[in-house]
PDB file of C-alpha atoms in Angstrom:
ATOM      1  CA  GLU A   1       1.996  26.587   3.452  1.00 74.00           C
ATOM      2  CA  PRO A   2       2.439  25.573   7.433  1.00 79.00           C
ATOM      3  CA  GLU A   3       4.365  22.457   7.760  1.00 88.00           C
ATOM      4  CA  VAL A   4       5.735  19.396  10.680  1.00 93.00           C
ATOM      5  CA  THR A   5       9.262  20.498  12.250  1.00 94.00           C
ATOM      6  CA  GLN A   6      11.075  17.722  14.073  1.00 95.00           C
ATOM      7  CA  THR A   7      14.054  18.100  15.951  1.00 93.00           C
ATOM      8  CA  PRO A   8      17.263  16.887  16.288  1.00 93.00           C
ATOM      9  CA  SER A   9      17.523  15.474  12.512  1.00 93.00           C
ATOM     10  CA  HIS A  10      20.438  14.083  13.774  1.00 95.00           C
ATOM     11  CA  GLN A  11      20.372  12.076  16.954  1.00 96.00           C
ATOM     12  CA  VAL A  12      23.058  10.019  18.422  1.00 97.00           C
ATOM     13  CA  THR A  13      23.304   8.323  21.576  1.00 97.00           C
ATOM     14  CA  GLN A  14      24.479   5.340  23.231  1.00 97.00           C
ATOM     15  CA  MET A  15      23.198   1.816  23.147  1.00 97.00           C
ATOM     16  CA  GLY A  16      20.897   1.728  26.233  1.00 97.00           C
ATOM     17  CA  GLN A  17      20.758   6.171  27.140  1.00 97.00           C
ATOM     18  CA  GLU A  18      17.062   7.701  26.281  1.00 97.00           C
ATOM     19  CA  VAL A  19      16.027   9.455  23.418  1.00 97.00           C
ATOM     20  CA  ILE A  20      13.725  11.855  22.918  1.00 96.00           C
ATOM     21  CA  LEU A  21      12.823  12.758  19.099  1.00 97.00           C
ATOM     22  CA  ARG A  22       9.999  15.885  19.490  1.00 96.00           C
ATOM     23  CA  CYS A  23       7.765  17.436  17.059  1.00 96.00           C
ATOM     24  CA  VAL A  24       4.783  20.009  16.569  1.00 96.00           C
ATOM     25  CA  PRO A  25       2.913  19.739  13.966  1.00 95.00           C
ATOM     26  CA  ILE A  26       0.466  21.256  11.807  1.00 92.00           C
ATOM     27  CA  SER A  27      -1.483  23.977  14.469  1.00 90.00           C
ATOM     28  CA  ASN A  28      -4.897  23.109  13.686  1.00 87.00           C
ATOM     29  CA  HIS A  29      -4.395  19.352  13.317  1.00 91.00           C
ATOM     30  CA  LEU A  30      -6.116  16.757  15.459  1.00 89.00           C
ATOM     31  CA  TYR A  31      -4.208  13.853  14.384  1.00 91.00           C
ATOM     32  CA  PHE A  32      -1.014  12.380  15.654  1.00 93.00           C
ATOM     33  CA  TYR A  33       1.314   9.842  13.913  1.00 95.00           C
ATOM     34  CA  TRP A  34       4.891   7.865  14.591  1.00 97.00           C
ATOM     35  CA  TYR A  35       6.734   6.142  11.446  1.00 96.00           C
ATOM     36  CA  ARG A  36      10.019   5.149  11.542  1.00 95.00           C
ATOM     37  CA  GLN A  37      11.784   3.332   8.315  1.00 91.00           C
ATOM     38  CA  ILE A  38      15.166   1.659   8.634  1.00 91.00           C
ATOM     39  CA  LEU A  39      17.216   2.448   6.497  1.00 86.00           C
ATOM     40  CA  GLY A  40      17.098   0.438   3.602  1.00 80.00           C
ATOM     41  CA  GLN A  41      13.259  -1.529   5.455  1.00 85.00           C
ATOM     42  CA  LYS A  42       9.785  -0.580   4.612  1.00 86.00           C
ATOM     43  CA  VAL A  43       7.896   2.690   6.303  1.00 90.00           C
ATOM     44  CA  GLU A  44       6.390   1.026   9.501  1.00 93.00           C
ATOM     45  CA  PHE A  45       3.467   2.486  11.013  1.00 94.00           C
ATOM     46  CA  LEU A  46       4.655   3.542  14.921  1.00 96.00           C
ATOM     47  CA  VAL A  47       1.582   4.617  17.155  1.00 96.00           C
ATOM     48  CA  SER A  48      -1.063   6.974  16.093  1.00 93.00           C
ATOM     49  CA  PHE A  49      -2.865   9.218  18.459  1.00 93.00           C
ATOM     50  CA  TYR A  50      -6.376  10.891  18.916  1.00 90.00           C
ATOM     51  CA  ASN A  51      -8.046  13.108  21.979  1.00 87.00           C
ATOM     52  CA  ASN A  52      -4.834  12.720  23.920  1.00 88.00           C
ATOM     53  CA  GLU A  53      -5.095   9.253  23.852  1.00 91.00           C
ATOM     54  CA  ILE A  54      -2.958   6.863  21.148  1.00 93.00           C
ATOM     55  CA  SER A  55      -5.736   5.610  18.462  1.00 91.00           C
ATOM     56  CA  GLU A  56      -3.892   2.363  17.306  1.00 91.00           C
ATOM     57  CA  LYS A  57       0.262   1.282  18.534  1.00 93.00           C
ATOM     58  CA  SER A  58       2.268  -1.584  16.429  1.00 93.00           C
ATOM     59  CA  GLU A  59       4.200  -4.257  17.239  1.00 93.00           C
ATOM     60  CA  ILE A  60       6.847  -2.665  17.523  1.00 93.00           C
ATOM     61  CA  PHE A  61       5.308  -0.069  20.390  1.00 95.00           C
ATOM     62  CA  ASP A  62       6.550  -2.301  23.357  1.00 93.00           C
ATOM     63  CA  ASP A  63       6.752  -1.294  26.813  1.00 94.00           C
ATOM     64  CA  GLN A  64      10.335   1.235  25.755  1.00 96.00           C
ATOM     65  CA  PHE A  65       8.096   3.425  23.483  1.00 97.00           C
ATOM     66  CA  SER A  66       5.707   6.096  24.663  1.00 97.00           C
ATOM     67  CA  VAL A  67       4.644   9.107  23.248  1.00 96.00           C
ATOM     68  CA  GLU A  68       2.878  12.320  24.917  1.00 94.00           C
ATOM     69  CA  ARG A  69       1.584  16.128  23.670  1.00 91.00           C
ATOM     70  CA  PRO A  70       3.101  17.968  27.121  1.00 84.00           C
ATOM     71  CA  ASP A  71       2.922  20.915  25.826  1.00 84.00           C
ATOM     72  CA  GLY A  72      -0.930  21.221  23.360  1.00 78.00           C
ATOM     73  CA  SER A  73       1.918  21.621  19.982  1.00 86.00           C
ATOM     74  CA  ASN A  74       4.880  19.071  21.326  1.00 93.00           C
ATOM     75  CA  PHE A  75       4.150  15.287  20.277  1.00 95.00           C
ATOM     76  CA  THR A  76       7.054  14.077  21.277  1.00 96.00           C
ATOM     77  CA  LEU A  77       8.603  10.189  21.285  1.00 97.00           C
ATOM     78  CA  LYS A  78      10.210   8.480  24.486  1.00 97.00           C
ATOM     79  CA  ILE A  79      12.846   5.549  23.498  1.00 97.00           C
ATOM     80  CA  ARG A  80      13.763   5.176  27.172  1.00 96.00           C
ATOM     81  CA  SER A  81      16.451   1.843  27.288  1.00 95.00           C
ATOM     82  CA  THR A  82      17.285   2.338  22.996  1.00 96.00           C
ATOM     83  CA  LYS A  83      18.678  -0.853  21.286  1.00 96.00           C
ATOM     84  CA  LEU A  84      20.672  -0.768  18.356  1.00 96.00           C
ATOM     85  CA  GLU A  85      18.358  -2.107  16.376  1.00 95.00           C
ATOM     86  CA  ASP A  86      15.501   1.203  16.947  1.00 97.00           C
ATOM     87  CA  SER A  87      18.201   2.649  14.709  1.00 97.00           C
ATOM     88  CA  ALA A  88      16.160   4.630  11.895  1.00 96.00           C
ATOM     89  CA  MET A  89      14.400   7.163   9.992  1.00 94.00           C
ATOM     90  CA  TYR A  90      12.076   9.028  12.216  1.00 97.00           C
ATOM     91  CA  PHE A  91       9.186  10.856  10.939  1.00 95.00           C
ATOM     92  CA  CYS A  92       6.215  12.271  12.642  1.00 96.00           C
ATOM     93  CA  ALA A  93       3.124  13.450  10.629  1.00 94.00           C
ATOM     94  CA  SER A  94      -0.155  15.382  11.570  1.00 92.00           C
ATOM     95  CA  SER A  95      -3.360  15.217   9.695  1.00 90.00           C
ATOM     96  CA  GLU A  96      -6.567  17.402   9.815  1.00 86.00           C
ATOM     97  CA  GLN A  97      -8.850  14.845   8.689  1.00 79.00           C
ATOM     98  CA  GLY A  98      -6.686  10.912   9.746  1.00 73.00           C
ATOM     99  CA  ARG A  99      -5.648   8.968   7.453  1.00 70.00           C
ATOM    100  CA  GLU A 100      -6.553  11.147   3.852  1.00 73.00           C
ATOM    101  CA  LYS A 101      -3.998  13.653   4.058  1.00 81.00           C
ATOM    102  CA  LEU A 102      -0.756  13.206   6.121  1.00 86.00           C
ATOM    103  CA  PHE A 103       1.583  15.849   6.286  1.00 89.00           C
ATOM    104  CA  PHE A 104       5.316  13.536   6.427  1.00 90.00           C
ATOM    105  CA  GLY A 105       7.697  16.336   9.915  1.00 92.00           C
ATOM    106  CA  SER A 106      11.713  15.914   7.158  1.00 90.00           C
ATOM    107  CA  GLY A 107      12.463  12.785  10.195  1.00 93.00           C
ATOM    108  CA  THR A 108      15.473  12.824  12.819  1.00 96.00           C
ATOM    109  CA  GLN A 109      17.350  10.514  11.858  1.00 95.00           C
ATOM    110  CA  LEU A 110      19.062   7.910  15.209  1.00 97.00           C
ATOM    111  CA  SER A 111      22.007   6.227  15.363  1.00 97.00           C
ATOM    112  CA  VAL A 112      22.330   4.455  18.380  1.00 97.00           C
ATOM    113  CA  LEU A 113      25.777   2.927  19.018  1.00 96.00           C
TER     114      LEU A 113
ATOM    115  CA  ALA B  29      -3.553  -7.184   7.089  1.00 78.00           C
ATOM    116  CA  GLN B  30      -3.093  -5.411   3.789  1.00 83.00           C
ATOM    117  CA  SER B  31       0.622  -5.033   2.305  1.00 90.00           C
ATOM    118  CA  VAL B  32       2.090  -3.128  -0.379  1.00 94.00           C
ATOM    119  CA  THR B  33       4.550  -4.451  -3.250  1.00 95.00           C
ATOM    120  CA  GLN B  34       6.816  -2.092  -5.157  1.00 95.00           C
ATOM    121  CA  LEU B  35       8.940  -4.076  -6.897  1.00 90.00           C
ATOM    122  CA  ASP B  36      11.164  -1.378  -8.591  1.00 94.00           C
ATOM    123  CA  SER B  37      13.819  -0.269  -5.892  1.00 93.00           C
ATOM    124  CA  GLN B  38      15.629   2.228  -8.554  1.00 96.00           C
ATOM    125  CA  VAL B  39      14.466   3.417 -11.814  1.00 97.00           C
ATOM    126  CA  PRO B  40      16.611   5.254 -13.616  1.00 97.00           C
ATOM    127  CA  VAL B  41      14.755   7.759 -16.417  1.00 97.00           C
ATOM    128  CA  PHE B  42      16.595  10.158 -19.451  1.00 97.00           C
ATOM    129  CA  GLU B  43      14.962  13.675 -19.339  1.00 97.00           C
ATOM    130  CA  GLU B  44      11.279  14.161 -21.186  1.00 97.00           C
ATOM    131  CA  ALA B  45      11.365   9.851 -21.564  1.00 98.00           C
ATOM    132  CA  PRO B  46       7.556   9.032 -20.319  1.00 98.00           C
ATOM    133  CA  VAL B  47       7.917   7.464 -16.125  1.00 98.00           C
ATOM    134  CA  GLU B  48       5.970   3.584 -14.762  1.00 97.00           C
ATOM    135  CA  LEU B  49       6.634   3.190 -11.072  1.00 98.00           C
ATOM    136  CA  ARG B  50       5.295   0.055 -10.647  1.00 97.00           C
ATOM    137  CA  CYS B  51       2.559  -1.035  -6.205  1.00 97.00           C
ATOM    138  CA  ASN B  52       0.775  -2.917  -6.536  1.00 97.00           C
ATOM    139  CA  TYR B  53      -1.811  -4.540  -3.045  1.00 95.00           C
ATOM    140  CA  SER B  54      -2.705  -6.789  -1.229  1.00 93.00           C
ATOM    141  CA  SER B  55      -6.358  -6.755   1.044  1.00 88.00           C
ATOM    142  CA  SER B  56      -9.009  -8.668   1.729  1.00 84.00           C
ATOM    143  CA  VAL B  57     -11.059  -5.771   2.068  1.00 84.00           C
ATOM    144  CA  SER B  58     -11.495  -2.234   0.244  1.00 85.00           C
ATOM    145  CA  VAL B  59      -9.099  -0.117   0.329  1.00 87.00           C
ATOM    146  CA  TYR B  60      -7.568   3.370  -0.114  1.00 90.00           C
ATOM    147  CA  LEU B  61      -4.087   4.180  -1.822  1.00 94.00           C
ATOM    148  CA  PHE B  62      -2.027   6.532  -2.380  1.00 94.00           C
ATOM    149  CA  TRP B  63       1.420   8.077  -3.887  1.00 96.00           C
ATOM    150  CA  TYR B  64       3.539   9.749  -1.107  1.00 94.00           C
ATOM    151  CA  VAL B  65       7.122  12.325  -3.019  1.00 94.00           C
ATOM    152  CA  GLN B  66      10.360  12.064  -0.855  1.00 90.00           C
ATOM    153  CA  TYR B  67      12.595  14.930  -2.114  1.00 90.00           C
ATOM    154  CA  PRO B  68      16.133  15.057  -0.868  1.00 85.00           C
ATOM    155  CA  ASN B  69      16.686  15.935   3.001  1.00 78.00           C
ATOM    156  CA  GLN B  70      12.475  16.468   3.102  1.00 81.00           C
ATOM    157  CA  GLY B  71       9.636  14.625   4.581  1.00 82.00           C
ATOM    158  CA  LEU B  72       6.422  12.051   2.349  1.00 87.00           C
ATOM    159  CA  GLN B  73       4.434  14.914   0.018  1.00 90.00           C
ATOM    160  CA  LEU B  74       0.847  13.330  -0.181  1.00 90.00           C
ATOM    161  CA  LEU B  75       1.295  13.325  -3.796  1.00 95.00           C
ATOM    162  CA  LEU B  76      -2.138  11.568  -5.067  1.00 94.00           C
ATOM    163  CA  LYS B  77      -4.487   9.483  -3.854  1.00 92.00           C
ATOM    164  CA  TYR B  78      -7.422   7.059  -4.289  1.00 93.00           C
ATOM    165  CA  LEU B  79     -10.532   7.889  -2.301  1.00 88.00           C
ATOM    166  CA  SER B  80     -13.718   6.194  -4.821  1.00 86.00           C
ATOM    167  CA  GLY B  81     -15.141   7.539  -7.750  1.00 87.00           C
ATOM    168  CA  SER B  82     -13.003   7.492 -11.529  1.00 89.00           C
ATOM    169  CA  THR B  83      -9.645   5.120 -11.043  1.00 91.00           C
ATOM    170  CA  LEU B  84      -7.694   7.711 -12.460  1.00 96.00           C
ATOM    171  CA  VAL B  85      -6.363  10.072 -10.024  1.00 95.00           C
ATOM    172  CA  LYS B  86      -4.555  13.116 -11.636  1.00 96.00           C
ATOM    173  CA  GLY B  87      -2.124  15.118  -8.485  1.00 94.00           C
ATOM    174  CA  ILE B  88       1.027  17.045  -8.001  1.00 92.00           C
ATOM    175  CA  ASN B  89       3.540  18.384 -10.216  1.00 93.00           C
ATOM    176  CA  GLY B  90       1.834  16.399 -13.754  1.00 96.00           C
ATOM    177  CA  PHE B  91       1.920  12.511 -11.922  1.00 97.00           C
ATOM    178  CA  GLU B  92      -1.111  10.559 -12.115  1.00 97.00           C
ATOM    179  CA  ALA B  93      -2.380   6.847 -11.654  1.00 97.00           C
ATOM    180  CA  GLU B  94      -4.577   3.916 -11.827  1.00 96.00           C
ATOM    181  CA  PHE B  95      -6.500   1.953 -10.479  1.00 95.00           C
ATOM    182  CA  ASN B  96      -7.074  -1.786 -11.320  1.00 94.00           C
ATOM    183  CA  LYS B  97      -9.178  -4.012  -8.292  1.00 91.00           C
ATOM    184  CA  SER B  98      -8.571  -6.573 -11.215  1.00 92.00           C
ATOM    185  CA  GLN B  99      -4.828  -6.624 -10.522  1.00 93.00           C
ATOM    186  CA  THR B 100      -5.212  -4.654  -7.620  1.00 94.00           C
ATOM    187  CA  SER B 101      -3.022  -2.364  -8.628  1.00 96.00           C
ATOM    188  CA  PHE B 102      -2.330   1.133  -8.457  1.00 97.00           C
ATOM    189  CA  HIS B 103       1.288   2.064 -10.992  1.00 97.00           C
ATOM    190  CA  LEU B 104       2.558   5.144 -10.705  1.00 98.00           C
ATOM    191  CA  ARG B 105       2.879   8.323 -14.788  1.00 98.00           C
ATOM    192  CA  LYS B 106       4.613  11.001 -15.435  1.00 98.00           C
ATOM    193  CA  PRO B 107       4.763  11.585 -19.922  1.00 97.00           C
ATOM    194  CA  SER B 108       7.237  13.234 -20.095  1.00 97.00           C
ATOM    195  CA  VAL B 109       9.807  13.575 -16.806  1.00 97.00           C
ATOM    196  CA  HIS B 110      11.725  16.496 -15.465  1.00 96.00           C
ATOM    197  CA  ILE B 111      15.386  16.667 -12.974  1.00 96.00           C
ATOM    198  CA  SER B 112      13.319  17.618 -10.653  1.00 95.00           C
ATOM    199  CA  ASP B 113      11.647  14.523  -9.921  1.00 97.00           C
ATOM    200  CA  THR B 114      14.156  12.819  -8.652  1.00 96.00           C
ATOM    201  CA  ALA B 115      13.350  11.574  -5.267  1.00 95.00           C
ATOM    202  CA  GLU B 116      11.855   8.604  -3.612  1.00 94.00           C
ATOM    203  CA  TYR B 117       8.415   6.917  -4.292  1.00 96.00           C
ATOM    204  CA  PHE B 118       5.862   5.543  -1.485  1.00 96.00           C
ATOM    205  CA  CYS B 119       2.799   3.578  -2.754  1.00 96.00           C
ATOM    206  CA  ALA B 120       0.608   3.397   0.624  1.00 95.00           C
ATOM    207  CA  VAL B 121      -2.701   2.002   2.288  1.00 93.00           C
ATOM    208  CA  THR B 122      -4.655   2.367   4.502  1.00 88.00           C
ATOM    209  CA  LEU B 123      -8.188   0.891   5.224  1.00 82.00           C
ATOM    210  CA  ILE B 124     -11.265   1.286   4.598  1.00 78.00           C
ATOM    211  CA  SER B 125     -13.588   2.404   8.153  1.00 70.00           C
ATOM    212  CA  ASN B 126     -15.967   4.037   9.834  1.00 62.00           C
ATOM    213  CA  PHE B 127     -12.753   4.691  12.121  1.00 65.00           C
ATOM    214  CA  GLY B 128     -10.306   8.590  10.622  1.00 63.00           C
ATOM    215  CA  ASN B 129      -7.590   7.477  12.356  1.00 66.00           C
ATOM    216  CA  GLU B 130      -6.502   4.117  10.746  1.00 76.00           C
ATOM    217  CA  LYS B 131      -2.191   3.707   9.896  1.00 85.00           C
ATOM    218  CA  LEU B 132      -0.926   3.608   5.993  1.00 90.00           C
ATOM    219  CA  THR B 133       1.279   1.114   5.598  1.00 91.00           C
ATOM    220  CA  PHE B 134       4.045   1.850   2.808  1.00 93.00           C
ATOM    221  CA  GLY B 135       5.827  -0.171   0.324  1.00 93.00           C
ATOM    222  CA  THR B 136       9.684  -0.384   0.444  1.00 91.00           C
ATOM    223  CA  GLY B 137       9.967   2.335  -1.984  1.00 93.00           C
ATOM    224  CA  THR B 138      10.973   3.315  -5.719  1.00 96.00           C
ATOM    225  CA  ARG B 139      14.131   5.865  -6.368  1.00 96.00           C
ATOM    226  CA  LEU B 140      13.624   7.993  -9.231  1.00 97.00           C
ATOM    227  CA  THR B 141      16.962   9.038 -10.779  1.00 96.00           C
ATOM    228  CA  ILE B 142      16.769  11.733 -13.794  1.00 96.00           C
ATOM    229  CA  ILE B 143      19.649  11.642 -16.465  1.00 95.00           C
ATOM    230  CA  PRO B 144      19.743  14.349 -18.424  1.00 93.00           C
TER     231      PRO B 144
END
């Protein structure tokens, strides 16, 4: 079965540094998402992306966050200046039909020191 | 806004015993309901979903769930569990709308541990 690929699996960074989390969605999918899960807490929605623009974003997704689909295959999440509270597992997801079936990647564990 | 409650953070069950993982939701409008499973070191995988029709939904790996509108519940069940069912299980909801890209709202997850 095709799968969503995320790199790296673990990322350690210093507070204030920029990080880019990378995702390769399934090739014929049109809807793209980022979710995150802080240890012990709920999986939270960050942003959805369709037709080369953001469809919806949560309160978490402030000016420090951005998403991009630079080359038609990758889907990236950038955090410009990381904070301690950004430490979490970040999941990328893609879908052919929107919310009815999302395929998730295995996540990137981001640790901000 | 919608919300999901999974009261049981951890559920230990003996192998071949039945299991029920509880999920309750809150929403002022109609929702679609989902169960996702996360095996160790893997991403979330769709287990089953309720969109409409029969309230008893069957999913992969022998799991099923029943949508109960009056109880606002969507509990997940399996009559006989296997070691390979050890995983984290997440209940999720999304609003029914014409906009197909609605976000999922997840519960906190239930860690199912199967005891040999």
